[in-house]
Tab-separated table of C-alpha atoms in Angstrom:
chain	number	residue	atom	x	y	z
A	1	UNK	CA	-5.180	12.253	19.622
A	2	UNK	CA	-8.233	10.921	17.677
A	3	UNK	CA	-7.425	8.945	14.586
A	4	UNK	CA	-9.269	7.265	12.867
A	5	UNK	CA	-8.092	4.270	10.575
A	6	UNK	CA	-10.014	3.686	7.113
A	7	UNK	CA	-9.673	0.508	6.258
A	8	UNK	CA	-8.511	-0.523	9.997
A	9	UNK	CA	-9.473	-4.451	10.347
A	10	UNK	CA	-6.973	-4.889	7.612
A	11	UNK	CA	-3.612	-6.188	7.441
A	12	UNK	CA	-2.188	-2.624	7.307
A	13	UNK	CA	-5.138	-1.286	9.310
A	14	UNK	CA	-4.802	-3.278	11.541
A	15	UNK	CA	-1.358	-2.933	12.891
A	16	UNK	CA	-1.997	0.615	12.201
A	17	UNK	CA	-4.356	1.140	14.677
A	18	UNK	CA	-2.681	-1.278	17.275
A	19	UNK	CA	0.636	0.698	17.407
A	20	UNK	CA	-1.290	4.029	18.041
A	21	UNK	CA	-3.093	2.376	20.777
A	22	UNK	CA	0.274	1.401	21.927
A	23	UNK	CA	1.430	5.051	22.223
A	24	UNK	CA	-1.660	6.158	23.782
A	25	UNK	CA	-3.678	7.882	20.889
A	26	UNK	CA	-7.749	6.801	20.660
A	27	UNK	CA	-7.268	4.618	17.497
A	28	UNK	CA	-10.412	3.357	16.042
A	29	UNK	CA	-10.902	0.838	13.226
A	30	UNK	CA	-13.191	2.193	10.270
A	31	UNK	CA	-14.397	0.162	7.587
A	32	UNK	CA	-18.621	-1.166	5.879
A	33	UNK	CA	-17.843	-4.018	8.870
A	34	UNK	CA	-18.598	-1.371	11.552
A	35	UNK	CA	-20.752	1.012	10.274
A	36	UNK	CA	-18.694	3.489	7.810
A	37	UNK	CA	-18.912	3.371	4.246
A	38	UNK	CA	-16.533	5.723	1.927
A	39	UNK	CA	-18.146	4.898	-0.775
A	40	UNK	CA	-22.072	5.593	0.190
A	41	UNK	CA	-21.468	7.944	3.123
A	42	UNK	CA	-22.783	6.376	6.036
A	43	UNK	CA	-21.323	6.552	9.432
A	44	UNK	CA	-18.239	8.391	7.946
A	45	UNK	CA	-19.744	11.739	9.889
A	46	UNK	CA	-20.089	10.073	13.001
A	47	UNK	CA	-16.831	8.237	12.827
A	48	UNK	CA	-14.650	11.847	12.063
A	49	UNK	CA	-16.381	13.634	14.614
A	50	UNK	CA	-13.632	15.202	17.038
A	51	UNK	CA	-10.980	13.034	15.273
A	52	UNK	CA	-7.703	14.697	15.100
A	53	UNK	CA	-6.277	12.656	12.263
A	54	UNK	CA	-7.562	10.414	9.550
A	55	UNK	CA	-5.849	7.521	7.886
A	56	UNK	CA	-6.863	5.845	4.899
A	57	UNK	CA	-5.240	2.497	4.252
A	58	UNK	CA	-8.483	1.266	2.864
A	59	UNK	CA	-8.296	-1.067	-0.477
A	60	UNK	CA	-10.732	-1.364	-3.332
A	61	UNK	CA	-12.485	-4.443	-3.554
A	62	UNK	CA	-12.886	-5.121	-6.860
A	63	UNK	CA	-9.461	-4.353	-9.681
A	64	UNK	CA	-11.158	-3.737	-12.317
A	65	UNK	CA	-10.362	-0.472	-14.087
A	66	UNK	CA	-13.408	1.288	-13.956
A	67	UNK	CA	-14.081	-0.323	-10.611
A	68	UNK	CA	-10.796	0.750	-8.864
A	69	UNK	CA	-10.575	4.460	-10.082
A	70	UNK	CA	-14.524	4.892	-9.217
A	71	UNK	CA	-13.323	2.896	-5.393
A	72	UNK	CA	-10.481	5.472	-4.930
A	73	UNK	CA	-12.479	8.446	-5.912
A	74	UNK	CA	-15.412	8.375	-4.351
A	75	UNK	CA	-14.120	6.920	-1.239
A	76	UNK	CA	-11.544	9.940	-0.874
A	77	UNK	CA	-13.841	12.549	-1.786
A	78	UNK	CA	-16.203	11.460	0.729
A	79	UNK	CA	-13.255	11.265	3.168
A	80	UNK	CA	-12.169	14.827	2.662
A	81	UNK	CA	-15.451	16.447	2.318
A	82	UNK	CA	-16.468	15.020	6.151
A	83	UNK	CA	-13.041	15.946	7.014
A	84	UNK	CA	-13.352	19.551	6.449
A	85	UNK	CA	-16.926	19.357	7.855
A	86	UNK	CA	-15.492	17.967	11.113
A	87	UNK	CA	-12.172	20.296	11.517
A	88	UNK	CA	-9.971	17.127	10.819
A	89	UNK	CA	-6.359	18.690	10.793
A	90	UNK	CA	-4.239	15.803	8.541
A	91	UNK	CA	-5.466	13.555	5.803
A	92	UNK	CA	-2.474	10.365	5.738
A	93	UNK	CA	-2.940	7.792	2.731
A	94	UNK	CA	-0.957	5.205	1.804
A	95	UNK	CA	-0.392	4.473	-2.072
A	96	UNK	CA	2.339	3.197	-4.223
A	97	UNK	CA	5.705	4.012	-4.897
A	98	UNK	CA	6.251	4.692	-8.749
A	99	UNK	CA	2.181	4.772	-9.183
A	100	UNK	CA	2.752	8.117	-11.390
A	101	UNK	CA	5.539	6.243	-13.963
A	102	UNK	CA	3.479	3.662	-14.795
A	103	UNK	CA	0.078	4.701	-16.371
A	104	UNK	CA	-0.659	1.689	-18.703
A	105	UNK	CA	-1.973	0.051	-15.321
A	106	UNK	CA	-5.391	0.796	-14.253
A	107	UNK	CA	-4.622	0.019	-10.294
A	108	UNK	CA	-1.577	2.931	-10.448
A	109	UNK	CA	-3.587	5.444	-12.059
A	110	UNK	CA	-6.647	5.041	-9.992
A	111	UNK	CA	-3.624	5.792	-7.175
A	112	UNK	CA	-2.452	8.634	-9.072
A	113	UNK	CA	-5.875	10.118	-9.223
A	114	UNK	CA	-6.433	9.639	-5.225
A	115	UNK	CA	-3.290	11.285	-4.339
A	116	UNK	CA	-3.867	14.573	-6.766
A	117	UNK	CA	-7.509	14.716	-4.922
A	118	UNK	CA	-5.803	14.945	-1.503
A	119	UNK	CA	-3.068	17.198	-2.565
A	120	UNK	CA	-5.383	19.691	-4.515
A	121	UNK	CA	-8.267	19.308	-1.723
A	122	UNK	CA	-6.427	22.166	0.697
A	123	UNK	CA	-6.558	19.874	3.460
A	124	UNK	CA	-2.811	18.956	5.535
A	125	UNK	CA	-2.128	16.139	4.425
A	126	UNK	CA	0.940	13.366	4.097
A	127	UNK	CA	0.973	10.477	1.435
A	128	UNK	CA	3.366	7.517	2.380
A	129	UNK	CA	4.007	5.900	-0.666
A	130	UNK	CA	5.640	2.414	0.263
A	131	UNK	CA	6.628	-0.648	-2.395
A	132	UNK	CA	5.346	-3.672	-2.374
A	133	UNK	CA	4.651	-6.051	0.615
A	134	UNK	CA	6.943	-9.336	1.145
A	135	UNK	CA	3.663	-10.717	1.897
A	136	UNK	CA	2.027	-10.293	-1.554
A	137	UNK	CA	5.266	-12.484	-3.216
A	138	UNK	CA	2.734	-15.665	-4.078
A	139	UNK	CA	-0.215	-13.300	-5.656
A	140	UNK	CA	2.188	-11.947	-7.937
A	141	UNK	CA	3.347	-15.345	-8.932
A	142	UNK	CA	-0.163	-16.813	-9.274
A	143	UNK	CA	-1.252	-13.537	-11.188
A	144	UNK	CA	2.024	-14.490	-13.682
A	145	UNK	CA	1.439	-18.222	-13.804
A	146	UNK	CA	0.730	-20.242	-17.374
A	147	UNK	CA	1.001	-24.089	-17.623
A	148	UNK	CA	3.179	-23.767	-13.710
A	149	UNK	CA	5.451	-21.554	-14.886
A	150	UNK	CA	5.484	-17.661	-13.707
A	151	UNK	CA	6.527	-15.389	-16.371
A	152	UNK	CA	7.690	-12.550	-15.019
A	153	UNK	CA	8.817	-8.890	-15.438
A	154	UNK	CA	12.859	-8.417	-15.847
A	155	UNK	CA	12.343	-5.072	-13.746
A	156	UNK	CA	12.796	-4.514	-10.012
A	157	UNK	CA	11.752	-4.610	-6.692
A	158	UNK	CA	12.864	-3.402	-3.152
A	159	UNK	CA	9.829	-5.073	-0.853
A	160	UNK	CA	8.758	-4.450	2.423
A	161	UNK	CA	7.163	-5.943	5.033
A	162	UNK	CA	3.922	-4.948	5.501
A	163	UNK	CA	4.574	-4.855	9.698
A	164	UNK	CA	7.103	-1.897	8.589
A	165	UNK	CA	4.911	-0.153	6.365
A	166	UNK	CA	2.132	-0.040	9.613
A	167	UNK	CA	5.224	1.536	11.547
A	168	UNK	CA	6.002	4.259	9.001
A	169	UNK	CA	1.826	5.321	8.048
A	170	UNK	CA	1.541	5.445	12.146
A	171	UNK	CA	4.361	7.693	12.206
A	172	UNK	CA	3.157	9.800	9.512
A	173	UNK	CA	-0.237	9.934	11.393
A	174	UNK	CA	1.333	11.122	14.833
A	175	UNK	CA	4.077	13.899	13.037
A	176	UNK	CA	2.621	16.850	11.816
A	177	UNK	CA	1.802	17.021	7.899
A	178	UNK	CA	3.891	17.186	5.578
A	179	UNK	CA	1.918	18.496	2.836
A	180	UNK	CA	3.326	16.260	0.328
A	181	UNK	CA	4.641	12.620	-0.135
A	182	UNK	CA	6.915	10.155	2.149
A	183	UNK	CA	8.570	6.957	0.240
A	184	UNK	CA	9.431	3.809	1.715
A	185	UNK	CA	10.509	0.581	1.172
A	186	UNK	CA	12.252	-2.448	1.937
A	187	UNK	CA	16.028	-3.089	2.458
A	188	UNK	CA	17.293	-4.659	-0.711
A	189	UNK	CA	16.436	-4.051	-4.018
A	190	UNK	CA	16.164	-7.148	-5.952
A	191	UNK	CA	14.851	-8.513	-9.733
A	192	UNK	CA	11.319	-9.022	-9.376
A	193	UNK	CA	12.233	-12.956	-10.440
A	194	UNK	CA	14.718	-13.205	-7.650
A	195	UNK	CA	12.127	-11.893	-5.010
A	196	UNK	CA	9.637	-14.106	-6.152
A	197	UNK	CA	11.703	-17.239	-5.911
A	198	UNK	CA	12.907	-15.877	-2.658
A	199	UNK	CA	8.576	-15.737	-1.373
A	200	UNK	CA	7.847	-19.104	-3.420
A	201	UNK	CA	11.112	-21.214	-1.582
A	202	UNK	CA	10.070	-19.799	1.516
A	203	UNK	CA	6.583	-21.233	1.018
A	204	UNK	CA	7.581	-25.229	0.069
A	205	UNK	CA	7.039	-23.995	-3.481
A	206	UNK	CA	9.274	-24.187	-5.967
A	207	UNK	CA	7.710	-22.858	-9.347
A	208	UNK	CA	9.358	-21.906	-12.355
A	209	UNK	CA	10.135	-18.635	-12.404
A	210	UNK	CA	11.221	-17.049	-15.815
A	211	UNK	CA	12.095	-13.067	-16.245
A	212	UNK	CA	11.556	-11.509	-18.958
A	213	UNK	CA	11.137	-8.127	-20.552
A	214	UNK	CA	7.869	-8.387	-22.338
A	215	UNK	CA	5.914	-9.708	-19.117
A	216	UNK	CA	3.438	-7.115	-18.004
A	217	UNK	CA	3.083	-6.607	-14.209
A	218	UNK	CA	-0.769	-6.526	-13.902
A	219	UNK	CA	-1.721	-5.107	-16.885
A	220	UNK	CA	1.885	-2.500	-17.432
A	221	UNK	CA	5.489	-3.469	-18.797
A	222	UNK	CA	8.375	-2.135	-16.448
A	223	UNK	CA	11.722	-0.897	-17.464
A	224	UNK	CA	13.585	-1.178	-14.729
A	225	UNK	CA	13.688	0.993	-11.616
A	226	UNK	CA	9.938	2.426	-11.242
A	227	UNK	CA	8.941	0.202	-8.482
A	228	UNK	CA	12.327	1.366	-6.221
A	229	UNK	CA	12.119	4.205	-4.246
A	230	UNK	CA	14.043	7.230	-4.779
A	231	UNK	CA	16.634	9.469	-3.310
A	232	UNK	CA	15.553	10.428	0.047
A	233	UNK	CA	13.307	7.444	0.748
A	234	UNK	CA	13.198	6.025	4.669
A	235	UNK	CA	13.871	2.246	4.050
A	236	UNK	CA	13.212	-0.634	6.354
A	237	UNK	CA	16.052	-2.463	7.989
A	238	UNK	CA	13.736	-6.009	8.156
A	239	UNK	CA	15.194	-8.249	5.155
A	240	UNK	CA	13.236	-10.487	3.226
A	241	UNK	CA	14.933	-14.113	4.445
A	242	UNK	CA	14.938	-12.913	8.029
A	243	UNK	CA	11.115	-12.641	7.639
A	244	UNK	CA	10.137	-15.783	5.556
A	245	UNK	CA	11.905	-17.252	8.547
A	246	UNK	CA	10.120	-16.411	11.187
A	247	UNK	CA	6.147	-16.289	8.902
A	248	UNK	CA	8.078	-19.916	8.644
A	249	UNK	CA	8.632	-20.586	12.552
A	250	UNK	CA	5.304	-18.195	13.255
A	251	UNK	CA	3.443	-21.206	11.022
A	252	UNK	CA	4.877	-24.607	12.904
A	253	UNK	CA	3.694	-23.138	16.069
């Protein structure tokens, strides 16, 4: 097949489009560096023509409220629009797993708003909703830190590498659609201050970290579970020390 990957020079994207190449599909990398631009239009027609399947894994780059939510909009209407011009047969995104709970932050609802265009647009689709990536463990830290110290949420986590979430949105992309929504996520399901001492140790850094219930978790407060995947969810067998070893060994060599 055809399939072209929005947002493919990324670190999703990326992987994305090298394991289709592995299994023999055309897999071409879409994003403004080579031509094709959700948000304006251009090159997205020439990109989708005779593409079987189209993958969005793009990102906004700005997350600002207004910013994100106008990113996410525009981009997948102009996705969907050429897509139905150019006979594309499935639509796969990737969001967020518990996007819909948690509408006090701008970044989830912006998510929330993509996903109800696709699934109201009439197009096949599949949304792979995945949690959050072992590789984003310091951002979340540095987004939390005061004085040195992290103050964080008392909710949970169960994170996933983002190699594994590239597996499971090429999957997605070579099954047939499913018409509605895919969850995954990461082996364990930890305390969001236990994961990031965990991603800080792992890095030489060793940061207070200090949970607690009134910490938002950019920009929303969490009461437990809304970041874990439900019943039915396809998790990853990769655990988080097994990993932070070998980014570890990966950055000696």
């Amino acid at each position: 097949m055809k399939i072209v990957v929005i947002g493919g020079t990324g670190l999703i994207g990326s992987k994305v489009v090298s394991d289709l190449a592995e299994h023999g599909h055309e897999a071409i990398a879409a994003s403004p560096n080579s031509g094709v631009n959700t948000l304006t239009g251009e090159g997205v027609a020439d990109a989708l023509a005779g593409a079987d399947v189209v993958v969005d894994v793009s990102n906004s780059p700005s997350f600002a409220d207004d910013d994100v939510m106008a990113f996410f909009t525009t981009s997948t209407r102009t996705l969907l629009d050429a897509e139905r011009a150019a006979g594309v047969g499935h639509h796969v995104a990737l969001s967020i797993v518990g996007a819909e709970l948690l509408p006090d932050s701008g970044y989830l609802r912006a998510k929330v708003a993509q996903e109800r265009l696709i699934a109201d647009s009439g197009r096949p689709y599949t949304i792979v909703r995945a949690t959050q990536f072992f590789e984003f463990a310091a951002r979340i830290a540095d987004e939390a830190t005061t004085e040195g110290v992290a103050r964080v949420s008392t909710g949970f986590m169960q994170p996933i590498a983002a190699a594994d979430v590239s597996t499971a949105v090429a999957r997605a992309a070579e099954s047939a659609p499913r018409n509605g929504t895919l969850e995954i996520g990461g082996p364990e399901k930890l305390p969001m201050a236990e994961f990031l001492r965990r991603g800080l140790a792992a890095r030489g850094d060793s940061r207070e970290i200090v949970a607690s219930a009134d910490a938002p978790y950019f920009g929303t407060l969490l009461q437990g579970d809304e970041l874990t995947p439900g019943p039915g969810a396809e998790l990853s067998t990769t655990p988080f020390d097994e990993w932070a070893a070998a980014q570890a060994g990966a950055g000696a060599r």
